[in-house]
Every structure is written in C-alpha cells, then in structure tokens.
Short mmCIF file of C-alpha atoms in Angstrom, two decimals:
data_model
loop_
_atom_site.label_atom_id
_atom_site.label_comp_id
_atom_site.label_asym_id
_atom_site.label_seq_id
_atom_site.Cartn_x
_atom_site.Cartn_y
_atom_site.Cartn_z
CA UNK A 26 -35.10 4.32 10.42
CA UNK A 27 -32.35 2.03 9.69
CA UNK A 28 -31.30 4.39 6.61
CA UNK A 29 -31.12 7.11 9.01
CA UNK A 30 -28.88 5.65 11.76
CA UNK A 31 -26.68 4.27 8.75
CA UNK A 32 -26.53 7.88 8.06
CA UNK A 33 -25.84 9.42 11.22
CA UNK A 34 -22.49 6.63 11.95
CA UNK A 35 -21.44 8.05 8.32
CA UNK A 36 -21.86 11.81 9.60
CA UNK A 37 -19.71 11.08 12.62
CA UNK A 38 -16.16 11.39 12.61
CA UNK A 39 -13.99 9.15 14.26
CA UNK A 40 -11.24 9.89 16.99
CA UNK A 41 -7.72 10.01 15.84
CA UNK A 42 -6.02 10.35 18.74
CA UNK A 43 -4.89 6.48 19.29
CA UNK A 44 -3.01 7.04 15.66
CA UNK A 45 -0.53 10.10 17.10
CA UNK A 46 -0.35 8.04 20.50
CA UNK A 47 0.77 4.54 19.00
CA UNK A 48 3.19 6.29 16.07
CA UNK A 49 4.56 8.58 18.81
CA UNK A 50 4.31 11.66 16.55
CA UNK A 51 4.50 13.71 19.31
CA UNK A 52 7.78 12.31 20.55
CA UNK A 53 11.05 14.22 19.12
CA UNK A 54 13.41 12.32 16.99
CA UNK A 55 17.09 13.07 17.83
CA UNK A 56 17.84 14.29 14.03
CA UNK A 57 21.31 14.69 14.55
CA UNK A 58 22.17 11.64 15.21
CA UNK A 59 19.95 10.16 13.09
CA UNK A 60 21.46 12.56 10.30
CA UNK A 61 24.97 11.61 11.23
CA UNK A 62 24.62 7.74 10.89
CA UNK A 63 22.91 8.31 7.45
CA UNK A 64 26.10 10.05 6.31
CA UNK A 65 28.26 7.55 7.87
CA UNK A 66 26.36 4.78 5.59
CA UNK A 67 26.36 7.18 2.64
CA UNK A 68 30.22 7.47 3.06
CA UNK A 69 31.13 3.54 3.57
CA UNK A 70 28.67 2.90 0.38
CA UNK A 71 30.76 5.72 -1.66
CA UNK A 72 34.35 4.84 -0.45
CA UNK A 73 34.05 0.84 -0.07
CA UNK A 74 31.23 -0.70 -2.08
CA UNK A 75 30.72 2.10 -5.41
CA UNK A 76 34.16 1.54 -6.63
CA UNK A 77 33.82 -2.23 -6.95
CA UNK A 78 30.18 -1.60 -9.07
CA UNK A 79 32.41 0.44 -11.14
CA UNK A 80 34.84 -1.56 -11.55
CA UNK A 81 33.31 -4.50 -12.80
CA UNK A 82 29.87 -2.96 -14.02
CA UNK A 83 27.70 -4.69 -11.45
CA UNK A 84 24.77 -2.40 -13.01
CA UNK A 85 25.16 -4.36 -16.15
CA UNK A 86 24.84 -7.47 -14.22
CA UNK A 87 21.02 -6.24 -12.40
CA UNK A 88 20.14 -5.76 -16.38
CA UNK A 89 20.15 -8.95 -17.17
CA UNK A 90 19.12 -10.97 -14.04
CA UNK A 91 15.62 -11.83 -13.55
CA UNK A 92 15.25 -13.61 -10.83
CA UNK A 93 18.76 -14.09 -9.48
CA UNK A 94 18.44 -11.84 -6.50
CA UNK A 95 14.45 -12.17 -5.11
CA UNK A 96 13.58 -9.46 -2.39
CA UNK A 97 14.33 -6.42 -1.90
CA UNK A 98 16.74 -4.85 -4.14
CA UNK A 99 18.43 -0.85 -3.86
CA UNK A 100 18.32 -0.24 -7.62
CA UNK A 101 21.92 -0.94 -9.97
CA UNK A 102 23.52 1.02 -7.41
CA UNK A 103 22.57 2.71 -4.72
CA UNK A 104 22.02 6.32 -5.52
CA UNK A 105 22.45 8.91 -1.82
CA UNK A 106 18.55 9.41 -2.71
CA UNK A 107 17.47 6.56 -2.02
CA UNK A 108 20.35 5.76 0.98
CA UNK A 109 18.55 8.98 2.46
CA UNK A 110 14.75 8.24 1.77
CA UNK A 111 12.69 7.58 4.32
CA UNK A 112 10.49 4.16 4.36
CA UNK A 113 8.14 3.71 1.61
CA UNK A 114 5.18 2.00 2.59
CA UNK A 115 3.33 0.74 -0.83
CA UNK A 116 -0.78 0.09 -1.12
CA UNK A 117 -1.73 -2.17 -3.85
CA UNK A 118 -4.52 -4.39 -4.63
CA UNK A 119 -8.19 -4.10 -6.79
CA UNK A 120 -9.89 -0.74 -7.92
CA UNK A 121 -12.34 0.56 -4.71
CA UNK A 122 -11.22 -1.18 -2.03
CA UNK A 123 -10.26 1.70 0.40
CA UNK A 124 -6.57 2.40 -0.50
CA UNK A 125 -6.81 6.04 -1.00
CA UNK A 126 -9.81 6.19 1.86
CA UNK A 127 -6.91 5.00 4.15
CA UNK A 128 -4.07 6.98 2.98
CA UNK A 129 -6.61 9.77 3.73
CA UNK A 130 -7.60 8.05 6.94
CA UNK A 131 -4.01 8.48 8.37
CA UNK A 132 -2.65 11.80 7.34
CA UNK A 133 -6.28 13.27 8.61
CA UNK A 134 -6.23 14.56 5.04
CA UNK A 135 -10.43 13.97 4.85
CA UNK A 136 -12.06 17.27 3.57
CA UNK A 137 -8.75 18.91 2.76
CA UNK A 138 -7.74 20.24 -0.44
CA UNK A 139 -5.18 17.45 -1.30
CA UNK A 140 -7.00 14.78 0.32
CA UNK A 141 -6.96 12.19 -2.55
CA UNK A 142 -10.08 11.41 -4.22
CA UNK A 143 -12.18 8.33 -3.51
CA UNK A 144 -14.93 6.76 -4.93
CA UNK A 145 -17.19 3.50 -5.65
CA UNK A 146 -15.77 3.67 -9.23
CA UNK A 147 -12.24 3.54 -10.29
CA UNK A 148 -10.44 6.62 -9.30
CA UNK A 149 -7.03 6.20 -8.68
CA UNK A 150 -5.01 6.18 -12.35
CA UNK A 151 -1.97 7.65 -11.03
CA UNK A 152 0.71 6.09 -8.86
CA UNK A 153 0.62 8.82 -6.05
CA UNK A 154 3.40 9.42 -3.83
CA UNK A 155 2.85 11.47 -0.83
CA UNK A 156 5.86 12.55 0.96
CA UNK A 157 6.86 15.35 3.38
CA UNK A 158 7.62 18.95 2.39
CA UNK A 159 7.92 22.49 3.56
CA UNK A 160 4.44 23.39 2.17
CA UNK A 161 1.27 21.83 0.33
CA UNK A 162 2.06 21.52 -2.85
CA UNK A 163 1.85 18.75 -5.64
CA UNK A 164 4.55 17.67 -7.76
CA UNK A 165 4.68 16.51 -11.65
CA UNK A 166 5.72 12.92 -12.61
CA UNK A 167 8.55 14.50 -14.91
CA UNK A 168 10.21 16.90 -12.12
CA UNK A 169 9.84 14.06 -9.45
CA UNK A 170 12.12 12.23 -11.61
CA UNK A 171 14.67 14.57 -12.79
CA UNK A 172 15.05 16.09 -9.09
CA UNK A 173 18.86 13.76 -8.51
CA UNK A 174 18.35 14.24 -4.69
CA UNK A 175 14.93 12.04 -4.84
CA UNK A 176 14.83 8.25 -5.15
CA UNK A 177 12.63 8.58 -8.40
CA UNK A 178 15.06 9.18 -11.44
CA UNK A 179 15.20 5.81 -12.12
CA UNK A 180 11.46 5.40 -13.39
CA UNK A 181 12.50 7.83 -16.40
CA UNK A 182 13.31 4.57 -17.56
CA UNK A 183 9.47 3.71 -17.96
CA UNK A 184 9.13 6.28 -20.54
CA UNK A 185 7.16 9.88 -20.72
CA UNK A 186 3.62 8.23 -20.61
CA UNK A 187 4.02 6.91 -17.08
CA UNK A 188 5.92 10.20 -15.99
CA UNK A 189 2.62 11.60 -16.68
CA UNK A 190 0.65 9.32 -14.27
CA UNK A 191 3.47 9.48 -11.55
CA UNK A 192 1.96 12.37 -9.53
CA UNK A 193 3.77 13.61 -6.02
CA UNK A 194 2.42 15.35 -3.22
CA UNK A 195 3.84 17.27 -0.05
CA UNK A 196 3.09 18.31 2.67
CA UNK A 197 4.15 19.06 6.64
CA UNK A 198 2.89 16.36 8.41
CA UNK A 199 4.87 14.31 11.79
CA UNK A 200 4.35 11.10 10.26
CA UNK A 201 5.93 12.11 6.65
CA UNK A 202 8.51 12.87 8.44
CA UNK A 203 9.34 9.55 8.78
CA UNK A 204 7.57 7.84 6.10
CA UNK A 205 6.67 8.20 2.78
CA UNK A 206 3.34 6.69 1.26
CA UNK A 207 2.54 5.57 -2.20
CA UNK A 208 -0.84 4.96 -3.85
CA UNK A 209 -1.21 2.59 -6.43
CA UNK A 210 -3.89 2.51 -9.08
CA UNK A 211 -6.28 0.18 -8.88
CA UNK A 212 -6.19 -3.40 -10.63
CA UNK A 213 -8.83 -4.04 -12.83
CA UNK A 214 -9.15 -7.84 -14.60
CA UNK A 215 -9.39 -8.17 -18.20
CA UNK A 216 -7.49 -4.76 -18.47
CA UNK A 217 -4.14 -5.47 -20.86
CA UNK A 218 -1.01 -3.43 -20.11
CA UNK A 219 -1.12 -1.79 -23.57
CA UNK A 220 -4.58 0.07 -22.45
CA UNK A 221 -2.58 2.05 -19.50
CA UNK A 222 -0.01 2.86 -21.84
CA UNK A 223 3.09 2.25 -19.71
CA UNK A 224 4.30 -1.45 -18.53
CA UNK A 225 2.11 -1.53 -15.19
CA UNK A 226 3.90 -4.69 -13.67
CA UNK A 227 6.59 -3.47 -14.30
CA UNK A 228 6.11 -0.18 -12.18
CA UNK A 229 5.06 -2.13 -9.88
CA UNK A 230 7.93 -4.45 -9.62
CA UNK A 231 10.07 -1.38 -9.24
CA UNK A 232 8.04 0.34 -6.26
CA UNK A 233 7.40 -3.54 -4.61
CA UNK A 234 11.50 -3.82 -5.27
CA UNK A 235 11.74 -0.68 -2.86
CA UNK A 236 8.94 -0.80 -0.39
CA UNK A 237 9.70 -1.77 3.30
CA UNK A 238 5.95 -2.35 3.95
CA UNK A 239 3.55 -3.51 1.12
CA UNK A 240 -0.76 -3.09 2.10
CA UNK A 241 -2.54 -5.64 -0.39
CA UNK A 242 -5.94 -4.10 0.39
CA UNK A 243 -8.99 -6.10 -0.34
CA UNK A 244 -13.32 -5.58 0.37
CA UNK A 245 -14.94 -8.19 1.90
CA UNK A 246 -17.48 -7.84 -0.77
CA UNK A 247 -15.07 -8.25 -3.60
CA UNK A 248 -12.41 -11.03 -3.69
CA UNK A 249 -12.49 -12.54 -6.73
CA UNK A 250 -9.03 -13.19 -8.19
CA UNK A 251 -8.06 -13.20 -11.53
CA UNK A 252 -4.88 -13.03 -13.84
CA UNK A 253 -3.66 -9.24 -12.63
CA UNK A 254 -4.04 -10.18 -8.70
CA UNK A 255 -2.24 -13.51 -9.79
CA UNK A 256 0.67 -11.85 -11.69
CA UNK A 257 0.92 -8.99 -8.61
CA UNK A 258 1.15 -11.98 -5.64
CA UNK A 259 3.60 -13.70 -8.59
CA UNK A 260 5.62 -10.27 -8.50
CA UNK A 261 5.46 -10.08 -4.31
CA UNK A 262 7.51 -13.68 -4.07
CA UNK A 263 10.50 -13.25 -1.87
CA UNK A 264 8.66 -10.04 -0.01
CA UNK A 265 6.06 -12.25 2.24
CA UNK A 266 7.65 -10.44 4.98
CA UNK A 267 7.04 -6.99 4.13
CA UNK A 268 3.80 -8.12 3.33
CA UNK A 269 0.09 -7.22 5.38
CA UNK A 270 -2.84 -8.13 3.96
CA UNK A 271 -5.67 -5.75 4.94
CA UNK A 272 -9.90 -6.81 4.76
CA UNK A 273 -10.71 -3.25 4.85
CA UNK A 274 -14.85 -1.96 5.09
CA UNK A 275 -15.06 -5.33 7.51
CA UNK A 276 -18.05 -3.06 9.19
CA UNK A 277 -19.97 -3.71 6.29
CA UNK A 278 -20.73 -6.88 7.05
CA UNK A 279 -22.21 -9.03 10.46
CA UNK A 280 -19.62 -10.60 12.33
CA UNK A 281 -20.63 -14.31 10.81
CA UNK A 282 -20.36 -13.68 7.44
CA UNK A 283 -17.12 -11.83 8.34
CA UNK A 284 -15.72 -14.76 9.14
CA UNK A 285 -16.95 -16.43 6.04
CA UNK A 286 -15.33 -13.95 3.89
CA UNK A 287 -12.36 -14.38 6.13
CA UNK A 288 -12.03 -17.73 5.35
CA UNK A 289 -12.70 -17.27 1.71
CA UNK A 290 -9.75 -14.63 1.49
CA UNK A 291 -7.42 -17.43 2.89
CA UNK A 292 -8.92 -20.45 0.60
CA UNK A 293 -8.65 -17.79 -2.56
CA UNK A 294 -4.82 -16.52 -1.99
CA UNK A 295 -3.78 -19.95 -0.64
CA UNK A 296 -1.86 -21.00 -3.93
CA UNK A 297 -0.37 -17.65 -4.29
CA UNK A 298 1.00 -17.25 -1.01
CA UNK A 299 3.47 -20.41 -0.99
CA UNK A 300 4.97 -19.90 2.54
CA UNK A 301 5.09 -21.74 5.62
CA UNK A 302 3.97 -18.45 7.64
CA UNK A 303 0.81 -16.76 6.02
CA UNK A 304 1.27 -12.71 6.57
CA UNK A 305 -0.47 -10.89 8.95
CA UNK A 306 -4.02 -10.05 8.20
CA UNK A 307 -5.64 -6.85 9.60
CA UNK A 308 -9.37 -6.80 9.96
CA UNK A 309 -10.86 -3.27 10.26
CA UNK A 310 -12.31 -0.13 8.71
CA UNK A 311 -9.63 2.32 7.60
CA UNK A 312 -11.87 5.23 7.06
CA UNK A 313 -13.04 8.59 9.19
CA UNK A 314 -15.91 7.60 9.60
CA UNK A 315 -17.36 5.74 13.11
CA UNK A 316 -17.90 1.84 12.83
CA UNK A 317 -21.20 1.29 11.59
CA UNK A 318 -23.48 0.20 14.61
CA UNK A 319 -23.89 -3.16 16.13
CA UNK A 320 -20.24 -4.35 14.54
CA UNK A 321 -17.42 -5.49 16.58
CA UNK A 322 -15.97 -2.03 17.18
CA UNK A 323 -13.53 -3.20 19.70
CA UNK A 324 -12.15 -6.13 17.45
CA UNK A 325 -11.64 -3.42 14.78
CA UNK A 326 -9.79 -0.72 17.12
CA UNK A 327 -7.49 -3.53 18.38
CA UNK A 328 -6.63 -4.60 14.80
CA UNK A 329 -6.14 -0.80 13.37
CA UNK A 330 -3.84 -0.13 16.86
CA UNK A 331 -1.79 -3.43 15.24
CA UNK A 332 -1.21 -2.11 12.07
CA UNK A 333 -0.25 1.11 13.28
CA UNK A 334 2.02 -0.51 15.79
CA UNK A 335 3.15 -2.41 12.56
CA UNK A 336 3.92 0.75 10.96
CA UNK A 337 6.01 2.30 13.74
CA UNK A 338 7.92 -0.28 13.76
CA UNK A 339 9.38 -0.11 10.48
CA UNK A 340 9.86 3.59 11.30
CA UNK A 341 11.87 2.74 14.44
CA UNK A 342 13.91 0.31 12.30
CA UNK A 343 14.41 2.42 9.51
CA UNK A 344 17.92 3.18 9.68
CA UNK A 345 18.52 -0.69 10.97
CA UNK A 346 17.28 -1.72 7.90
CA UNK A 347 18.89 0.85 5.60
CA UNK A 348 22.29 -0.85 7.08
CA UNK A 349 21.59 -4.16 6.44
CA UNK A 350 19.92 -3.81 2.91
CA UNK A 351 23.45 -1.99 2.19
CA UNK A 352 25.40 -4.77 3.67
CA UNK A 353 23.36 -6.97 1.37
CA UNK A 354 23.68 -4.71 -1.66
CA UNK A 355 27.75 -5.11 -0.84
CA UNK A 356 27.73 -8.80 -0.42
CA UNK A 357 26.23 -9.39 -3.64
CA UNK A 358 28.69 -6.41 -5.55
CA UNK A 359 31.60 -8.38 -3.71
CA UNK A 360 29.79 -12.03 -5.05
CA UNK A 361 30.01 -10.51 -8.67
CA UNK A 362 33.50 -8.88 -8.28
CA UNK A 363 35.29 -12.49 -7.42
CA UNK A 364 33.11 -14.32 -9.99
CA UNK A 365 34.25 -11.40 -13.23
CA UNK A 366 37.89 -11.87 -11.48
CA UNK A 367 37.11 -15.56 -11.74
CA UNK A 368 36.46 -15.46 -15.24
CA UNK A 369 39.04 -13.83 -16.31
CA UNK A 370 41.63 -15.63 -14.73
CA UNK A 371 40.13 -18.81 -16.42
CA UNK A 372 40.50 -16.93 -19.83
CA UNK A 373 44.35 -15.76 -19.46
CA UNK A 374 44.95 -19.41 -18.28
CA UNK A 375 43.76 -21.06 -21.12
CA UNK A 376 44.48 -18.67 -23.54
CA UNK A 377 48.06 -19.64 -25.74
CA UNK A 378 49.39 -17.69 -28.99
CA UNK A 379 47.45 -19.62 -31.34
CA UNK A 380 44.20 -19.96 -29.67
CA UNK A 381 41.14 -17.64 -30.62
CA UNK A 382 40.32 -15.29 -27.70
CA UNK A 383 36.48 -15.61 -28.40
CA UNK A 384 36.26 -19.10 -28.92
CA UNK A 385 38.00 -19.79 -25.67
CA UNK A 386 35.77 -17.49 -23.51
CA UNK A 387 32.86 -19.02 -24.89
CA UNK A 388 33.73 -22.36 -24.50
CA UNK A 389 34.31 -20.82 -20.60
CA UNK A 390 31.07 -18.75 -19.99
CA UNK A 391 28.33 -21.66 -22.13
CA UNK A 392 30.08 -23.92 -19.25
CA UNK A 393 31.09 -22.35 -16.49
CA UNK A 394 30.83 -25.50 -14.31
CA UNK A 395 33.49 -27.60 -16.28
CA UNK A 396 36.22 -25.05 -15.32
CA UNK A 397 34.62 -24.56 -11.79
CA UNK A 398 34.02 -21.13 -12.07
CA UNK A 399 31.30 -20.89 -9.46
CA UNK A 400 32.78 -23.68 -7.32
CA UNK A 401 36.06 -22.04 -6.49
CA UNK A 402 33.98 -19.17 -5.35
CA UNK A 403 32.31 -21.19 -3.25
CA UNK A 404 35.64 -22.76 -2.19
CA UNK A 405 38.08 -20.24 -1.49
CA UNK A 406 35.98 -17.26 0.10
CA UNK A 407 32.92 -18.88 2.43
CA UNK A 408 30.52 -18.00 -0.23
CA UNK A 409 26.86 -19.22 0.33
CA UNK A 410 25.71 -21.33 -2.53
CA UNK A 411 22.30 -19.58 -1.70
CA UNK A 412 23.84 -15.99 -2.48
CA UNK A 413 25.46 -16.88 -5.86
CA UNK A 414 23.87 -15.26 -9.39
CA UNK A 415 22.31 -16.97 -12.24
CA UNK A 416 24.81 -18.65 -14.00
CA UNK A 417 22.94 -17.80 -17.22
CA UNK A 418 23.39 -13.70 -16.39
CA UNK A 419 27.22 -13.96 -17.21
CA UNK A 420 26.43 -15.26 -20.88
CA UNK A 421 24.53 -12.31 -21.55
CA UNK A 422 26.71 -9.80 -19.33
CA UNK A 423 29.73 -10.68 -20.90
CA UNK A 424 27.93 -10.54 -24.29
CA UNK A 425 27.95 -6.65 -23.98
CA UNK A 426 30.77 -6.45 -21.99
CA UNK A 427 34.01 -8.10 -23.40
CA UNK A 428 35.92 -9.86 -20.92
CA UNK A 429 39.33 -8.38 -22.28
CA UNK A 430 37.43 -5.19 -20.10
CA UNK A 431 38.41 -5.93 -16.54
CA UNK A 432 41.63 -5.98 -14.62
CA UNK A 433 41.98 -9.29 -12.05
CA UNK A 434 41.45 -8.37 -8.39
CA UNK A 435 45.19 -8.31 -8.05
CA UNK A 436 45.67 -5.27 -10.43
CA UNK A 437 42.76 -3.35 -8.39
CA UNK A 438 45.08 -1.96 -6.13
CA UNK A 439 46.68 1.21 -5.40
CA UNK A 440 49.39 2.53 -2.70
CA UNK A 441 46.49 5.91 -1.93
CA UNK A 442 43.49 3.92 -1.98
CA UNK A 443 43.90 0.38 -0.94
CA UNK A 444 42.65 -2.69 -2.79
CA UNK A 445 38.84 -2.74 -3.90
CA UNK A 446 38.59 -6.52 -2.33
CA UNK A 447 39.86 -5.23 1.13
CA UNK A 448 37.94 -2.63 1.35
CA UNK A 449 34.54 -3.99 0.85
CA UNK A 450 35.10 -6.92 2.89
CA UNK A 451 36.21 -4.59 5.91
CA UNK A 452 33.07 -2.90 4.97
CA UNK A 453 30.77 -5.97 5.13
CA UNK A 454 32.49 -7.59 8.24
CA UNK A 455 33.90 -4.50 10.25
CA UNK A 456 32.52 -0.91 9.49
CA UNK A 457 28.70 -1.55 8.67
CA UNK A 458 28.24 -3.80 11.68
CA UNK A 459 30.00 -1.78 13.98
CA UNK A 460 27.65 1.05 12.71
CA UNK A 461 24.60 -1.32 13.04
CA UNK A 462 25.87 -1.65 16.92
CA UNK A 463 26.19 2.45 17.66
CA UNK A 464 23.06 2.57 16.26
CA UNK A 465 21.31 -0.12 18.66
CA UNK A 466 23.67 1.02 21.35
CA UNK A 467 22.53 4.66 20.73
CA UNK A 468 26.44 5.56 20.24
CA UNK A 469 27.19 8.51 18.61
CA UNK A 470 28.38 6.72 14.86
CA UNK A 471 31.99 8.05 14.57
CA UNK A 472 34.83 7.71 12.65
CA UNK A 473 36.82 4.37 12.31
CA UNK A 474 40.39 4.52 14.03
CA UNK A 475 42.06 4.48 10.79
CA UNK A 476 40.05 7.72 9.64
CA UNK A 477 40.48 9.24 12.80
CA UNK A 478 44.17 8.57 13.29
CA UNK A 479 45.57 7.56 9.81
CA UNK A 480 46.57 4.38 10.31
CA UNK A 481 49.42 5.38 6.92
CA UNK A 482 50.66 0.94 6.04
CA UNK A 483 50.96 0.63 2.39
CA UNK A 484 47.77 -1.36 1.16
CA UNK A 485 48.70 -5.27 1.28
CA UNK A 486 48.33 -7.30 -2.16
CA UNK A 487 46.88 -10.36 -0.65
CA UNK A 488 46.79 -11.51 -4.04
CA UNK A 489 50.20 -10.70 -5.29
CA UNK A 490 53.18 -13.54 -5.43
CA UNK A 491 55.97 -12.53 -2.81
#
C-alpha cells in the first residue's frame, strides 16, 4: 500500500504557477531602455577603460596573477558579449543530486524533447548551457565558441576535447530571457582530471569567475566530502556571496532526520566555508513531482518561493551589477596603468650612460619595495592597499613584456582624444555612477554634456611641467 501511494505522489505533477508569479514572467520588461543603458556601458568600456588595457597590456597582467584579484572577474578584457549577456546562474556539486532535475524543474522542460536527461547514475558529462533563442535548437561546443557575439570564445582556450563536452541549448522561454543557466557535470571522488580529458577545475574556475549566482546542490542521502568537493569550495573563495547552498530531495527523508542531515551538511562544509556569514541554505524538492506525503510541504514551498525570490533578484539587478563589475574591471585597469607608469619612471631615473638597462630593471622589479613602487601608488592617488596586485605578477609580466614597451602616462595624451588617465578616472568617478543613478532613478541613460554639446578645451596634461 505504501509502494502504491509512493507511486501515485510520483505520478502527480506539481503546480507551477507560484514560479511565473514570484519571477514576474508575465510582467513586460521595458527593453528599450534596458537596451539603451547596455550600450551606454558598452560605449564608456570602449572609449574610457579599453584603451588603457591596450596600452599597457593589462591582459598580460590577468595571465599571470593567480590570486591577486579573488571574485568575480570579466575575463582579460571585457569583450561586448559578455557586457551584453544576461546573468549566468551556475549549478555545481556531486553526480545525482538533482541539478539537471531542477534545471528541468524551472523551465517546465519535464517530458519535452530537450528536457535534459536525469538519472540515479551519472548522467551529466557535458557542461550544458541553456540560454534563450528564437527556436529549439541545440548548439555544438565548437560554434558556441567561435560565435564573437557570445560570451564563450574564451573557453577555446581549454582545447578541442572540452569544446566537445561544452553543449548549448535554446529555446523561447520568459525566464531565458533574462537569465541564462548552466549545468555542470557531476563531481565524482577519486576521478583525476586526466580521465575527463580537459582541465575540469579549471572550467570551472572560468564559469564560477562569471556566474552571478552559483547552486552547490547536495542529497541529503549523500554528503560525504572528499578532495574534488574540497578543491571546488577552495575554487568558490571570494564568491560566498553569490553562493546558495541547496539540500535538494529533502522529501525523502522525515522531518527529524532532516534536521540531522541538516546539521551534518553544516559540521561537513564548516572548514571550507571560512566566513563570518554562512550562505543561505534552501531546503526543498526541486523536482515536478508533488512532495511525497506526510513531509513538511509547506516548509518546502516557502523555501523554493525563497530561492526563486533569490533568483529574481539578481535578474532585477542585472544591469546594476553589470555597472559596478565594470567600474571594478576599470579600477583595477587604472591600478595597473599607474603601477607600469610607475615602473618605468623608476627605470629612466636610475638609468645613466654606463649603466646596463636590464640589470637596473631587475634590480627594480625583484624589489619593488626599496624604490617604493607600490607605496607611491598608494601615496599620490587614494589607492586602497586592499585593491593593489601581487607584487610577484610584475616579475613575470615584465618578463614577457620589456619595460622599454610603454610610454609614461604623460606621453598618453593626445589633442583629439584626451589623456588615457583622465578619461578612465572620469569614467570611474563621473560617467558610470551617474549611469548607475538613471538606472535606479529609472532616467532615460543619455549622453554626457560634453557628448551632447562638445565641450571642444584642448585635453589638460596634468602630468606635464608648465
């Protein structure tokens, strides 16, 4: 008898409704201005932050930092694909534990074509994006990232065997609209990198580098952690905010030994999580199936209508947060374009006729401290200590790129285009907050006065000796 009613609660599909009503699917989005604020950003990136990466080869910098920069990162430089793309929200954690089940579970995908397959064994190999599009349709690894207008081309750098387990899909849907969703595979212990045949943490690092909301799924009935859930929670450090944690299949278990297995998630991810503020954990059955009886159904809606509310709010903020990543993405180009002019003001200074050019620059970058490279940054522009590179990166970014290379800030300058400095500062303190505020204030983003009018005063050298 019990088999049977176990059966029955599996035959019954659940009601959707609450997930159009809390992510508003029905409401429309005013896509032009939403349109017109992206191109504003695109334009300030292109005109006042690009040409300083150029300049001094910030993309050379992001090669050979490791840890430098923790959080969220927009790539060498940011590329209009991913200045355009819409949030990525990222699923990780062990083989089975419901990731694809509720992907599935929230694009009503169950018993469609493309629905994407689930089962109790390992089933997920491919990293899976699902994104909007005109039609159903799936999409090959290798076109995904040759398609320029995508935020993918950078993982050609992973090599043709990923490519080949990067899989997309599309399809018209409201909430792809607004959100794109990425499936992971699943992580099996004991399982070395060499056996997928691609660097796996490393993919990972790239999509976790990217993702405004990361799902760490887990079943109640399997936490055990090992060395790949260790090295993931290592590679989520500086993202605990973007972080959820989800105990998915909870109705699989009574409500007392839930709250064992509750407390055994926290006493098992403890060490890994080494933050003041655990994140959010959501409690609940992401499936389309009804709760299986005599659980705490109403505990379970309540968390689900959380993480969906969750959800829509990183939609809401999407365009927020596409600002202020870029703003941060500037700070740190401006950071590295006063510490290269730094350097080589140092190295004209203490170079004389006789002296050997590389002897004296690496007597500057092995000790950057005794000639207070970093500490006249800190000095003389209101630098956080907190923002500043690894020292260590210059050794090796200066090791492929010769000093002798870059012009001072003073000779970056012209009468057309202004100087480099000014114009990402006035991006960072003037145009990209002022953008952030129509935004918020539901202005219309416009033109700056200068655009509009043409403000025509020569560029001032604020560097140059009157």
């Amino acid at each position: 008898c019990t088999h049977r009613v176990k059966l029955y609660f599996i035959s019954v599909l659940r009601d959707r409704s609450h997930i159009d009503e809390t992510l508003r699917l029905a409401t429309e989005e005013k896509a032009g201005d939403y349109a017109a604020a992206i191109e504003r950003l695109r334009k300030i990136y292109h005109t006042s932050i690009k040409p300083m990466e150029q300049a001094y080869k910030y993309n050379e910098l992001r090669q050979h930092e490791i840890s430098a920069y923790p959080g969220r990162t927009l790539g060498n430089s940011a590329t209009d694909g991913e200045i355009t793309s819409k949030p990525m929200v990222l699923f990780l954690g062990p083989w089975s534990v419901g990731k694809s089940s509720m992907i599935n579970y929230l694009l009503g995908m169950h018993d469609s074509p493309y629905q994407l397959y689930t089962g109790a064994e390992p089933t997920t190999s491919e990293f899976t994006v699902i994104m909007h599009g005109e039609k159903i349709r799936s999409v090959e690894g290798i076109v995904m990232a040759a398609d320029s207008s995508r935020s993918f081309s950078p993982l050609e750098k992973f090599g043709q065997n990923f490519l080949e387990k990067l899989v997309g899909i599309e399809m018209p849907h409201k909430l792809l609209e607004r959100v794109t969703f990425v499936d992971t595979p699943g992580i099996i212990e004991n399982r070395k990198q060499q056996e997928r045949g691609y660097p796996f943490n490393d993919v990972c690092q790239w999509f976790i580098d990217r993702a405004d909301l990361i799902f760490v799924v887990f079943d109640p009935t399997k936490l055990d952690v090992g060395l790949e859930l260790e090295m993931l929670f290592r590679q989520l450090k500086g993202r605990e905010s973007q972080i959820r944690i989800i105990l998915n299949k909870a109705d699989n278990l009574a409500t007392q030994d839930l709250m064992r297995v509750y407390g055994a998630l926290f006493w098992s991810l403890a060490p890994l999580i080494n933050v003041t503020e655990p994140p959010r954990v959501y409690v609940s059955s992401f499936w389309p199936y009804d709760y299986a009886p005599d659980t705490s159904r109403e505990l379970f809606k309540r968390e689900e209508i959380s993480l969906l509310e969750d959800l829509n709010q990183v939609i809401e903020n999407r365009m927020e947060n596409k600002i202020a990543f870029i703003r941060q993405h500037g700070i740190r180009v401006r950071i590295h374009g006063l510490l290269v002019d730094r350097y080589v003001q140092t190295f004209k200074e203490k170079m004389s006729f006789f002296s050997d050019p590389e002897l004296v620059f690496k007597e500057i970058v092995d000790d950057p401290d005794k000639f207070y490279i970093f500490k006249s940054i800190l000095a003389k522009t209101n630098v956080s200590k907190f923002d500043l590179p690894n020292r260590d990166a210059y050794r090796d970014f200066f090791g492929v790129n010769p000093v002798t290379n870059f012009k001072p800030l003073t000779a970056q300058c012209s009468y057309m285009g202004g100087c480099l400095l000014d114009k990402i500062e006035r991006a960072i303190t003037n145009e990209l907050p002022a953008l952030l505020s129509s935004i918020n204030s539901g202005k219309q983003p416009g033109l700056s006065s200068c655009e509009a009018t043409g403000c025509g005063e020569k560029p001032k050298n604020r560097y140059r000796k009157n």
